[in-house]
Tab-separated table of C-alpha atoms and ligand atoms in Angstrom:
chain	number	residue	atom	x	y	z
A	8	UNK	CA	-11.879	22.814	15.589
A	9	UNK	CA	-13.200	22.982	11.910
A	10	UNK	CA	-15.696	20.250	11.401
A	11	UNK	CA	-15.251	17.171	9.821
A	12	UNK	CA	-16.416	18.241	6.929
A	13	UNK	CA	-15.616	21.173	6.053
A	14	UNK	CA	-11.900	20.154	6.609
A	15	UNK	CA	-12.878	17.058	3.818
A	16	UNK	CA	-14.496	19.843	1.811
A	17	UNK	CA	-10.955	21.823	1.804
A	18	UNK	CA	-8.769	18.969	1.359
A	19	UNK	CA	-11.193	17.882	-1.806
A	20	UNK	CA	-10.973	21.418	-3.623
A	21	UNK	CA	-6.968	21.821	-3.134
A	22	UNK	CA	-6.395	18.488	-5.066
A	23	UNK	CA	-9.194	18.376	-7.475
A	24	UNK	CA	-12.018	15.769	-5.878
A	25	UNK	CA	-15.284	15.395	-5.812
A	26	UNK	CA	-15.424	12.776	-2.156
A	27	UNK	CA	-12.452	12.727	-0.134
A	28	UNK	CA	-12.041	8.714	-1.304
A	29	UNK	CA	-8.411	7.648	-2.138
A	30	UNK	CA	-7.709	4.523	-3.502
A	31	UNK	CA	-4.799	3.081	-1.989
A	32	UNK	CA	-1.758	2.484	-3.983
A	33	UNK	CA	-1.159	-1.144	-4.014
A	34	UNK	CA	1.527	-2.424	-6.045
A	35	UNK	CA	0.616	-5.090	-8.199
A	36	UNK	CA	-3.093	-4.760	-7.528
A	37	UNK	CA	-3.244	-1.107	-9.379
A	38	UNK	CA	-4.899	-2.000	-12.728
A	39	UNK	CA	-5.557	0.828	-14.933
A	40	UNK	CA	-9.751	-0.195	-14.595
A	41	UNK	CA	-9.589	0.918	-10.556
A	42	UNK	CA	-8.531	3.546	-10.840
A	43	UNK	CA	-10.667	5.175	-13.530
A	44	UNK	CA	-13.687	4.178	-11.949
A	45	UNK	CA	-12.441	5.465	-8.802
A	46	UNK	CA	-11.341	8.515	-10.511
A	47	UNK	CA	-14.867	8.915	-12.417
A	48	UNK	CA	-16.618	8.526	-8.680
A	49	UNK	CA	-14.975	11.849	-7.886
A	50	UNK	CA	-12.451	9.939	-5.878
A	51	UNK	CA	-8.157	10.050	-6.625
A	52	UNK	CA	-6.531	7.210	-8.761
A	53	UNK	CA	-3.774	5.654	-7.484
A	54	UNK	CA	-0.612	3.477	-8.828
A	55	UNK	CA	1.735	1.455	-6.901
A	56	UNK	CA	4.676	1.545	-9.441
A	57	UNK	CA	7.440	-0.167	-7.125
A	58	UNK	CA	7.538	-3.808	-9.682
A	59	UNK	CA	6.783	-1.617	-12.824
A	60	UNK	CA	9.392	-0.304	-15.363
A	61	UNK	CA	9.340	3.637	-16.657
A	62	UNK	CA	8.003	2.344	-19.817
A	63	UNK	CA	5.377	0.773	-17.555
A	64	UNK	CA	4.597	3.566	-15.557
A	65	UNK	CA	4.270	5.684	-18.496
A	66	UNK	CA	1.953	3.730	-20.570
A	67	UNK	CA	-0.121	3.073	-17.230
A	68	UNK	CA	-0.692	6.895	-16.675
A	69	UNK	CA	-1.618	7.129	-20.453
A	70	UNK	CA	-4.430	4.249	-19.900
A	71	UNK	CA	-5.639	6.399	-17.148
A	72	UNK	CA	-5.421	9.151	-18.634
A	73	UNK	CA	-7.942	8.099	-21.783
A	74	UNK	CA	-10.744	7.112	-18.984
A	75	UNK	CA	-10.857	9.618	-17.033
A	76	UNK	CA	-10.178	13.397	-16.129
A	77	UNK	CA	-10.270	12.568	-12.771
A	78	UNK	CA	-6.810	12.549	-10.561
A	79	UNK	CA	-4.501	10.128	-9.641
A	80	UNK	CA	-1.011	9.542	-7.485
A	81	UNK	CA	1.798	7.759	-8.192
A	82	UNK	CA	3.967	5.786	-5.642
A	83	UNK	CA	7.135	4.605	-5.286
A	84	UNK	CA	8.851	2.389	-2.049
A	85	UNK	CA	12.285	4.531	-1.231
A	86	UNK	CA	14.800	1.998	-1.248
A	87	UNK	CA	16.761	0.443	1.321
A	88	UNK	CA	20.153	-0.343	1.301
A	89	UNK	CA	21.629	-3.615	-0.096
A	90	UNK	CA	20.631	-6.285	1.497
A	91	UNK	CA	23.193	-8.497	3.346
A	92	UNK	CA	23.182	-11.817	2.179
A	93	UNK	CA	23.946	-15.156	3.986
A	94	UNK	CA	23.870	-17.903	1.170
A	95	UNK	CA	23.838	-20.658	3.963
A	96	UNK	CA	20.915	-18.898	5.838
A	97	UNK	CA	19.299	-18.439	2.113
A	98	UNK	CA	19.902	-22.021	1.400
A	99	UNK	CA	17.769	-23.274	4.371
A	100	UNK	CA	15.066	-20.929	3.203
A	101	UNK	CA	15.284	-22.262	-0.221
A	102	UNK	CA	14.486	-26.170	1.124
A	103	UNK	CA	11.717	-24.729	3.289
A	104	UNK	CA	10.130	-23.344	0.002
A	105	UNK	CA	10.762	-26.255	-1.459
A	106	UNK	CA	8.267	-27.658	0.378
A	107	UNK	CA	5.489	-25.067	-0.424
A	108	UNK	CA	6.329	-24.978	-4.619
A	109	UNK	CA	9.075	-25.878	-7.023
A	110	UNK	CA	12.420	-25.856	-6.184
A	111	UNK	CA	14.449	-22.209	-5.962
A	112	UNK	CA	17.826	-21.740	-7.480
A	113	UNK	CA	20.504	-20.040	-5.147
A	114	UNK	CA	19.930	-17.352	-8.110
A	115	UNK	CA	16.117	-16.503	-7.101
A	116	UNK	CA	17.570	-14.293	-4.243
A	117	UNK	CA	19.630	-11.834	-7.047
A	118	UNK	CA	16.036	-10.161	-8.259
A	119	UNK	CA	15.838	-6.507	-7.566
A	120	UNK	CA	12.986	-4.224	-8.060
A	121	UNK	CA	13.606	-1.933	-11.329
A	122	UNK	CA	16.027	1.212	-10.881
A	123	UNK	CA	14.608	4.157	-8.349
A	124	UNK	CA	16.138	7.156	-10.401
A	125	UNK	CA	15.160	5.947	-13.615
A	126	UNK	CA	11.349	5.195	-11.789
A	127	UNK	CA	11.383	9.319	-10.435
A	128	UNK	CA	12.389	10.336	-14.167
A	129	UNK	CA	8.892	8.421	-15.345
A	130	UNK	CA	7.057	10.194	-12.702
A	131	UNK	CA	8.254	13.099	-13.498
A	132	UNK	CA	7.676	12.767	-16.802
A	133	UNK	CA	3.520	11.672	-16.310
A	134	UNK	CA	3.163	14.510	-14.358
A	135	UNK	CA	0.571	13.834	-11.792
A	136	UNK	CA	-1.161	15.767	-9.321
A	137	UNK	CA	0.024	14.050	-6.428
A	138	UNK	CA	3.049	11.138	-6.226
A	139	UNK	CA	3.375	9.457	-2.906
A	140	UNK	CA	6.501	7.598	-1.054
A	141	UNK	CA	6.504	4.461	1.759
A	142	UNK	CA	9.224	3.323	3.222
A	143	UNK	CA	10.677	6.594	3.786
A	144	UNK	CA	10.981	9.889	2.367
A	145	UNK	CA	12.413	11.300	-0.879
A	146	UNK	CA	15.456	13.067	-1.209
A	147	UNK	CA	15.455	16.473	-1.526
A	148	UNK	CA	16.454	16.727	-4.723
A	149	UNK	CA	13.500	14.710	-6.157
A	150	UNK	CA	11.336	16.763	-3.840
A	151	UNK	CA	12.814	20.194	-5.545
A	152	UNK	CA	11.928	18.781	-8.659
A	153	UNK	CA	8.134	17.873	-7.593
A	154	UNK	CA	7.522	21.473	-6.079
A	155	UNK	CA	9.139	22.676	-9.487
A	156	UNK	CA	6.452	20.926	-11.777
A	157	UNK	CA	3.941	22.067	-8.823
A	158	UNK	CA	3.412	17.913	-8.094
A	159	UNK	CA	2.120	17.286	-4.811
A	160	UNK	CA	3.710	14.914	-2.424
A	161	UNK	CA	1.721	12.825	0.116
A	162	UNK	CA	4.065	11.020	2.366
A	163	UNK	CA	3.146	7.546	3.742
A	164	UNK	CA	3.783	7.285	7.508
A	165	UNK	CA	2.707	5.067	10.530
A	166	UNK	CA	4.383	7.060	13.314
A	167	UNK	CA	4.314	10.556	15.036
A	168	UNK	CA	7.651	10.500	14.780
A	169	UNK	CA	7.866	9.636	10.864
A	170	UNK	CA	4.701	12.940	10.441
A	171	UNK	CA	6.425	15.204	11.735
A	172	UNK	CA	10.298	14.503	9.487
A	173	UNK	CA	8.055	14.280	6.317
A	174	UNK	CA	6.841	17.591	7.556
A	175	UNK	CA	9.526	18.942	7.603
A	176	UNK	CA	11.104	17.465	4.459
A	177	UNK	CA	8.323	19.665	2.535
A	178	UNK	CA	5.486	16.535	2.590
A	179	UNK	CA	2.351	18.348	1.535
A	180	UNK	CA	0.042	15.531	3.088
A	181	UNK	CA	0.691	12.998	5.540
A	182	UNK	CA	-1.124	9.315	5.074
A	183	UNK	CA	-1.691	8.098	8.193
A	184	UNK	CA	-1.219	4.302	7.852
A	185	UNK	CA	-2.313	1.996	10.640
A	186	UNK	CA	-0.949	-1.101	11.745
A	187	UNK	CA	-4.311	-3.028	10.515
A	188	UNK	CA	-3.523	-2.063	7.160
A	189	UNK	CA	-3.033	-4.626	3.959
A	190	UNK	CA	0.020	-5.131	2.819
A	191	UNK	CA	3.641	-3.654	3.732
A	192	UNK	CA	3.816	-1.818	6.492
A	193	UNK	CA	5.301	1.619	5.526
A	194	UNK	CA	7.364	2.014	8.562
A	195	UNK	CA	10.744	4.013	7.518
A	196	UNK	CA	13.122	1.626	9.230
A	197	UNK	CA	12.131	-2.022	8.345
A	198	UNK	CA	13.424	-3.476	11.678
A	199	UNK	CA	10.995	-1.640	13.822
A	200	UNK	CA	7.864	-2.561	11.574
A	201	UNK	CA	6.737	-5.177	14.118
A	202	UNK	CA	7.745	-3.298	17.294
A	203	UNK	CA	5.685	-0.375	16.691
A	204	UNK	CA	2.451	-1.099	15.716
A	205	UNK	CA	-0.038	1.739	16.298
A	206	UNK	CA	-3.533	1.092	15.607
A	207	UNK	CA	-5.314	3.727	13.397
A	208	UNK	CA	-7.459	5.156	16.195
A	209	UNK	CA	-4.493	6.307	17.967
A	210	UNK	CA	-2.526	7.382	15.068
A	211	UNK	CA	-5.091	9.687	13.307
A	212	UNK	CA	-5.514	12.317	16.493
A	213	UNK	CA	-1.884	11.883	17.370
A	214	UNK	CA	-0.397	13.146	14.035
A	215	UNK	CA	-3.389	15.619	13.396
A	216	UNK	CA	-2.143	16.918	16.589
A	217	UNK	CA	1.776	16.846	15.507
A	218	UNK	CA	1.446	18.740	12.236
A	219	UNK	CA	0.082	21.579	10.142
A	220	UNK	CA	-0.327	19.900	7.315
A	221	UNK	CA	-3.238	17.251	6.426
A	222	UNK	CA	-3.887	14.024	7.253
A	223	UNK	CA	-5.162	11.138	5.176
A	224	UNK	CA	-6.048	7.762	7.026
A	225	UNK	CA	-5.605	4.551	5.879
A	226	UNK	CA	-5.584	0.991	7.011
A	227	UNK	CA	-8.557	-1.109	7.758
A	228	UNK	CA	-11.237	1.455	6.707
A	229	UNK	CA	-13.820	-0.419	4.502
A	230	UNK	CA	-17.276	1.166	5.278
A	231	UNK	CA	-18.848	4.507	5.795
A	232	UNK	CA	-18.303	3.769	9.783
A	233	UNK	CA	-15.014	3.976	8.976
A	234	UNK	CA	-14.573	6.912	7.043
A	235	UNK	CA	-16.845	8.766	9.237
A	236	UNK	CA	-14.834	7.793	12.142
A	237	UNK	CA	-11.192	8.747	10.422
A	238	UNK	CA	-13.078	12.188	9.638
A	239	UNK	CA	-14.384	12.531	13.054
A	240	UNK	CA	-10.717	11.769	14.444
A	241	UNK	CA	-9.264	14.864	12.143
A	242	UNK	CA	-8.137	13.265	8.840
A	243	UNK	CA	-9.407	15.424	5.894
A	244	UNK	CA	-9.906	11.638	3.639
A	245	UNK	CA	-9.473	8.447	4.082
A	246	UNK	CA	-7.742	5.996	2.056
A	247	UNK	CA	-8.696	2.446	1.159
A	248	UNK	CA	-7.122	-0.793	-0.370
A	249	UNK	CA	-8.543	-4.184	0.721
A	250	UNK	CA	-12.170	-2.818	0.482
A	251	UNK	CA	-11.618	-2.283	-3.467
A	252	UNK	CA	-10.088	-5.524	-3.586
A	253	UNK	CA	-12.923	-8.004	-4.080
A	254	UNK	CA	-14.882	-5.119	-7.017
A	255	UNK	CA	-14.774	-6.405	-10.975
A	256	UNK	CA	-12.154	-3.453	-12.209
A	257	UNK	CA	-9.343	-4.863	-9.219
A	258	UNK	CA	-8.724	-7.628	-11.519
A	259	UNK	CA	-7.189	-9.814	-8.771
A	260	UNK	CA	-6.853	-13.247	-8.628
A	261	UNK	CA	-10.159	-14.868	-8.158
A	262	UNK	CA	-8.744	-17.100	-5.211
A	263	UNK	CA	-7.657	-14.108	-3.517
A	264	UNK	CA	-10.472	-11.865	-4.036
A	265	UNK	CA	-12.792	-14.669	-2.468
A	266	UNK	CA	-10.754	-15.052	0.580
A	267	UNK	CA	-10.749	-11.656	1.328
A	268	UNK	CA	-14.570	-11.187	1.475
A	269	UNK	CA	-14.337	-14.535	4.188
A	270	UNK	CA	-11.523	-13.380	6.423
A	271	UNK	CA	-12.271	-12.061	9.554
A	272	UNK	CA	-9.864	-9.523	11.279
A	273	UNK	CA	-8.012	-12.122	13.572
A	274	UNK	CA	-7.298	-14.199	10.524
A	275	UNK	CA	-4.976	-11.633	9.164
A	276	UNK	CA	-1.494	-11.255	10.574
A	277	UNK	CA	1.852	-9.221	9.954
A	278	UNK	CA	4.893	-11.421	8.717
A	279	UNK	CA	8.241	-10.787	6.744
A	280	UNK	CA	7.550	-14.603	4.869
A	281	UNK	CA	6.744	-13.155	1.346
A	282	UNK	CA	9.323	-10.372	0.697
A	283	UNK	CA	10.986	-9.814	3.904
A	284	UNK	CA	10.055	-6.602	4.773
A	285	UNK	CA	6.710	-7.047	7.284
A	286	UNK	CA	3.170	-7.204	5.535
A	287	UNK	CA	-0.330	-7.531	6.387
A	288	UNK	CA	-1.741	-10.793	4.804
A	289	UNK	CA	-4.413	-13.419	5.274
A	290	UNK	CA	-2.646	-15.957	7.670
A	291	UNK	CA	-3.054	-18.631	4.896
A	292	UNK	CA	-0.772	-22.374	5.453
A	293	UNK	CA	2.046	-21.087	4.193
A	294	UNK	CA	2.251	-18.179	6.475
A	295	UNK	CA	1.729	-20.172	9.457
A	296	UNK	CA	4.415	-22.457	8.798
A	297	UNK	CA	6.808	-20.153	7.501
A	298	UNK	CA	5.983	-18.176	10.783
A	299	UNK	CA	6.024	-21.094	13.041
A	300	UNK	CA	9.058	-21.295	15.354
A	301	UNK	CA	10.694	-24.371	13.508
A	302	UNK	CA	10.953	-22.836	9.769
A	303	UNK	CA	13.891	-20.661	8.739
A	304	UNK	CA	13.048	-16.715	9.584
A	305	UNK	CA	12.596	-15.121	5.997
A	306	UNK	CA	15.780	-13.931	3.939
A	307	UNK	CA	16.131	-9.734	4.119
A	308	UNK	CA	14.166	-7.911	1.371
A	309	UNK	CA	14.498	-8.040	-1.458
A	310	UNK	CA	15.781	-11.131	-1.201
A	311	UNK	CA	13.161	-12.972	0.401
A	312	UNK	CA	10.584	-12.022	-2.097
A	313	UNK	CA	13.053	-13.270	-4.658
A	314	UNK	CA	13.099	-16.399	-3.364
A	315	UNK	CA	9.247	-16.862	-2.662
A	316	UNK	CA	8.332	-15.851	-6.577
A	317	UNK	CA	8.247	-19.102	-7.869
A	318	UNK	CA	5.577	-20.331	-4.905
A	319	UNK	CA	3.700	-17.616	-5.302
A	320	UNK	CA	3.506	-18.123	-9.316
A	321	UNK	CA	2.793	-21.430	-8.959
A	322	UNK	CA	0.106	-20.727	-6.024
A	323	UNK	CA	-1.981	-18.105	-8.351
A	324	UNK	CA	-1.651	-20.313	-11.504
A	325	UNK	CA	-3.282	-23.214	-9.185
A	326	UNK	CA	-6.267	-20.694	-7.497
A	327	UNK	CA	-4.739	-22.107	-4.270
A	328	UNK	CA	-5.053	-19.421	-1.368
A	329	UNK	CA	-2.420	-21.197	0.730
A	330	UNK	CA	0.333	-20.043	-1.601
A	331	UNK	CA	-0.703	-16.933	-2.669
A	332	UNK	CA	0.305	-13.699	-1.643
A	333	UNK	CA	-2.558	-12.394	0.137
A	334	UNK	CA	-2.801	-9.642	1.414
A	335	UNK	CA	-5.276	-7.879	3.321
A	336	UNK	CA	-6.242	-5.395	5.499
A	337	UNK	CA	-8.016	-6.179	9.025
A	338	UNK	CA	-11.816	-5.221	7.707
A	339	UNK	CA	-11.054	-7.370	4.605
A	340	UNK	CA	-14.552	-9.182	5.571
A	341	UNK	CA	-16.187	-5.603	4.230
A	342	UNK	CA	-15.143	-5.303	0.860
A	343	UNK	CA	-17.830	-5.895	-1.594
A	344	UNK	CA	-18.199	-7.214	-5.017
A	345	UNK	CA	-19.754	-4.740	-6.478
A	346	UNK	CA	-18.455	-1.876	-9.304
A	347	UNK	CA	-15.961	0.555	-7.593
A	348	UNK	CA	-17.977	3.488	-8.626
A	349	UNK	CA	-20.786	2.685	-7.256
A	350	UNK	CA	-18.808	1.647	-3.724
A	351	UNK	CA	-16.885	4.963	-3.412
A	352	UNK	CA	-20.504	6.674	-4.277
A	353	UNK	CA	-22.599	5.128	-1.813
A	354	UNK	CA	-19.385	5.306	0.816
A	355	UNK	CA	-19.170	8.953	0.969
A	356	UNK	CA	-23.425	9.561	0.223
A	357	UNK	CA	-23.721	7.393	4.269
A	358	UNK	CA	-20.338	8.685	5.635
A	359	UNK	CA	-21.755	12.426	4.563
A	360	UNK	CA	-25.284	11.597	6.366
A	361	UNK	CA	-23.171	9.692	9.839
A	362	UNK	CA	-21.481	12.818	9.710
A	363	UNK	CA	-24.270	15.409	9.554
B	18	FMN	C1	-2.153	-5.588	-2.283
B	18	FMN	C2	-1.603	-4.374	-1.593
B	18	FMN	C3	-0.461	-3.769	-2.111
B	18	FMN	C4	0.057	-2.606	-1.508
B	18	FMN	N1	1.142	-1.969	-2.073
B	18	FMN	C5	1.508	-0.747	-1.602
B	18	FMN	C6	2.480	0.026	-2.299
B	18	FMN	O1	3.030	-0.384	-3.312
B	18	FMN	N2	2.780	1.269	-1.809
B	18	FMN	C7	2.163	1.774	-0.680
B	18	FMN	O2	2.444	2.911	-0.284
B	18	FMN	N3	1.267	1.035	0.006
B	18	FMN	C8	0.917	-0.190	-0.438
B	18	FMN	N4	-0.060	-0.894	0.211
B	18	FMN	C9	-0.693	-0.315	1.418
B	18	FMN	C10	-1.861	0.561	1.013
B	18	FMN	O3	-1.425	1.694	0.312
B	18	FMN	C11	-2.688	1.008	2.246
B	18	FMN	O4	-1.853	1.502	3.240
B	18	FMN	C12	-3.521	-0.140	2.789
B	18	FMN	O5	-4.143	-0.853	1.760
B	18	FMN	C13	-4.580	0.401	3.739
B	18	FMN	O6	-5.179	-0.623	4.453
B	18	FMN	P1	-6.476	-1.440	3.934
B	18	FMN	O7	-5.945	-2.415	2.958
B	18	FMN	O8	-7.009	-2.076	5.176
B	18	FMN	O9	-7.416	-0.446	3.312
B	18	FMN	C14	-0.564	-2.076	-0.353
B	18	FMN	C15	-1.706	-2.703	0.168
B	18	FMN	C16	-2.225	-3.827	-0.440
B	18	FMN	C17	-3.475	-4.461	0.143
């Protein structure tokens, strides 16, 4: 067995770092400002493009690009198919959330994230090191293209079973995600995302077991314990989110970013209430009574998270935690406020001497 660090030491030269620190891709919480400063650190950049348009994606690599040399990924959710929609069942939701913000319009269901194709052409046009996928796993095509232009592809997965088919499908790194992760879960088929939960601890040995290929770990790592442990279980990084949440270049709501530093790991919980597709949040009112046996169970995605936009607008505008969409991880109490940099330094400098 090659020691933890050494493996860290491989993975680090193959994709161009200086720490095997990954900042998580988080979309809508992947300002420009984290990732250079992650990027700077010697760590890899990271943008969760799934709400942003090419033109977006394009002038957010370009940002990067003019602060830092450093690498970065770009990820994209692989869609699901269309949603089926029950306007009575939608209606029921809409007076729920009628209680929680202003009232929705039957119309609030019809948003749809911006077109997948169009999204790969943008990526492919930036150019990155490494893009990543969730929810799934690119088609072949797109990953023919990616090997073309010599793009790496880390594949987002929070199964054995889901390791080994991105594997297969040509995946060049596995990210091992674990069910106390913030945010979505990545699971490939939405319905099981609540039935199977595996906790990172399991998952990291299990899939460094199943494949050849490496392993990143994410989900509820937040300190050098953590990352020394994820090493010490056979993951060549380890990938964070929530812990960068609460620094000055996330650029999150204020509201949120508080909460996140006072929420212990049993105040987090996994629901479908914001978007319909199960996430990792703080279990603020809203949730609870959106979760509670009595309310209406959330509308599929996409459509769900159409129909919650206008409370969670409203909740952000306001600084009021109960309506926001918060997510976090389970070590969300971890995250400090201090510059990025300086976290992703002095990470690696105690994971390096737990390890030694
Ligand atoms: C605010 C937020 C948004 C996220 N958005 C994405 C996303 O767009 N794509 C993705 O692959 N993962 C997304 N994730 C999951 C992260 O990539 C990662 O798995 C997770 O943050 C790890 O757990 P941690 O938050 O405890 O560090 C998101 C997580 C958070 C907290």
């Amino acid at each position: 067995m090659k020691s933890a660090l050494t493996k860290a030491s491989a993975f680090c030269a193959r994709f161009g770092l200086k720490l095997p620190i990954l900042l998580a891709p988080m979309a809508g919480a992947s300002a420009p400002s984290l990732s250079i400063a992650v990027a700077n650190a010697g760590g890899l950049g990271a943008c969760g493009a799934l709400l942003m348009q090419p033109a977006a994606i394009l002038s957010w690599a370009a940002e990067v690009r003019a602060g830092t040399n450093g690498a970065f990924q770009l990820n994209l959710w692989v869609p699901d198919p269309k949603p089926f929609r029950d306007p009575e069942h939608e209606a029921r939701v809409r007076d729920f959330l009628a209680g929680w913000g202003p009232l929705v319009p039957p119309e609030a269901g019809d948003a749809t994230p911006p077109d997948f194709a169009a999204q790969c052409e943008a990526f492919l046009q930036v150019a990155p090191p490494i893009v990543s996928s969730v929810m799934g796993l690119y088609p072949s095509d797109l990953v023919a293209r990616l090997k073309a232009q010599h793009i790496a592809w880390f594949a987002n997965v929070s199964t054995v079973a889901e390791a080994r088919a991105a594997e297969e499908a040509g995946a060049d790194v596995v990210v091992a995600q674990g069910m106390e992760a913030g945010g979505h879960r990545g699971c490939f088929h939405a319905a099981k995302a609540e039935a199977e939960m595996v906790g990172l601890f399991a998952l990291i040995p299990a899939v460094v077991d199943a494949v050849r290929i490496p392993v990143v770990a994410t989900g509820g790592i937040a300190d050098a314990r953590g990352v020394a442990a994820a090493l010490t279980l056979g993951a060549s990084a380890a990938q964070i989110g929530t812990g960068f949440l609460r620094c000055p270049e996330a650029q999150i709501a204020p509201a949120w970013a508080d909460a996140i530093g006072r929420t212990l790991p049993e105040e987090t919980t996994v629901s479908r209430v914001f978007s319909g597709r199960a996430g990792r949040s703080i279990a603020t009112a809203y949730v609870r009574a959106a979760t509670a046996p009595e309310a209406p169970r959330p509308a599929p995605y996409p459509v769900q998270r159409g129909l919650t936009t206008a409370m969670r607008d409203v909740g952000t505008k306001a600084g009021d935690i109960e309506r926001i969409q918060a997510w976090a991880g389970q070590s969300a109490a971890l995250a400090k406020v201090e510059h990025v940099g300086d976290v992703v330094r002095s990470l690696w400098e105690d994971a390096r001497g737990l390890l030694a």
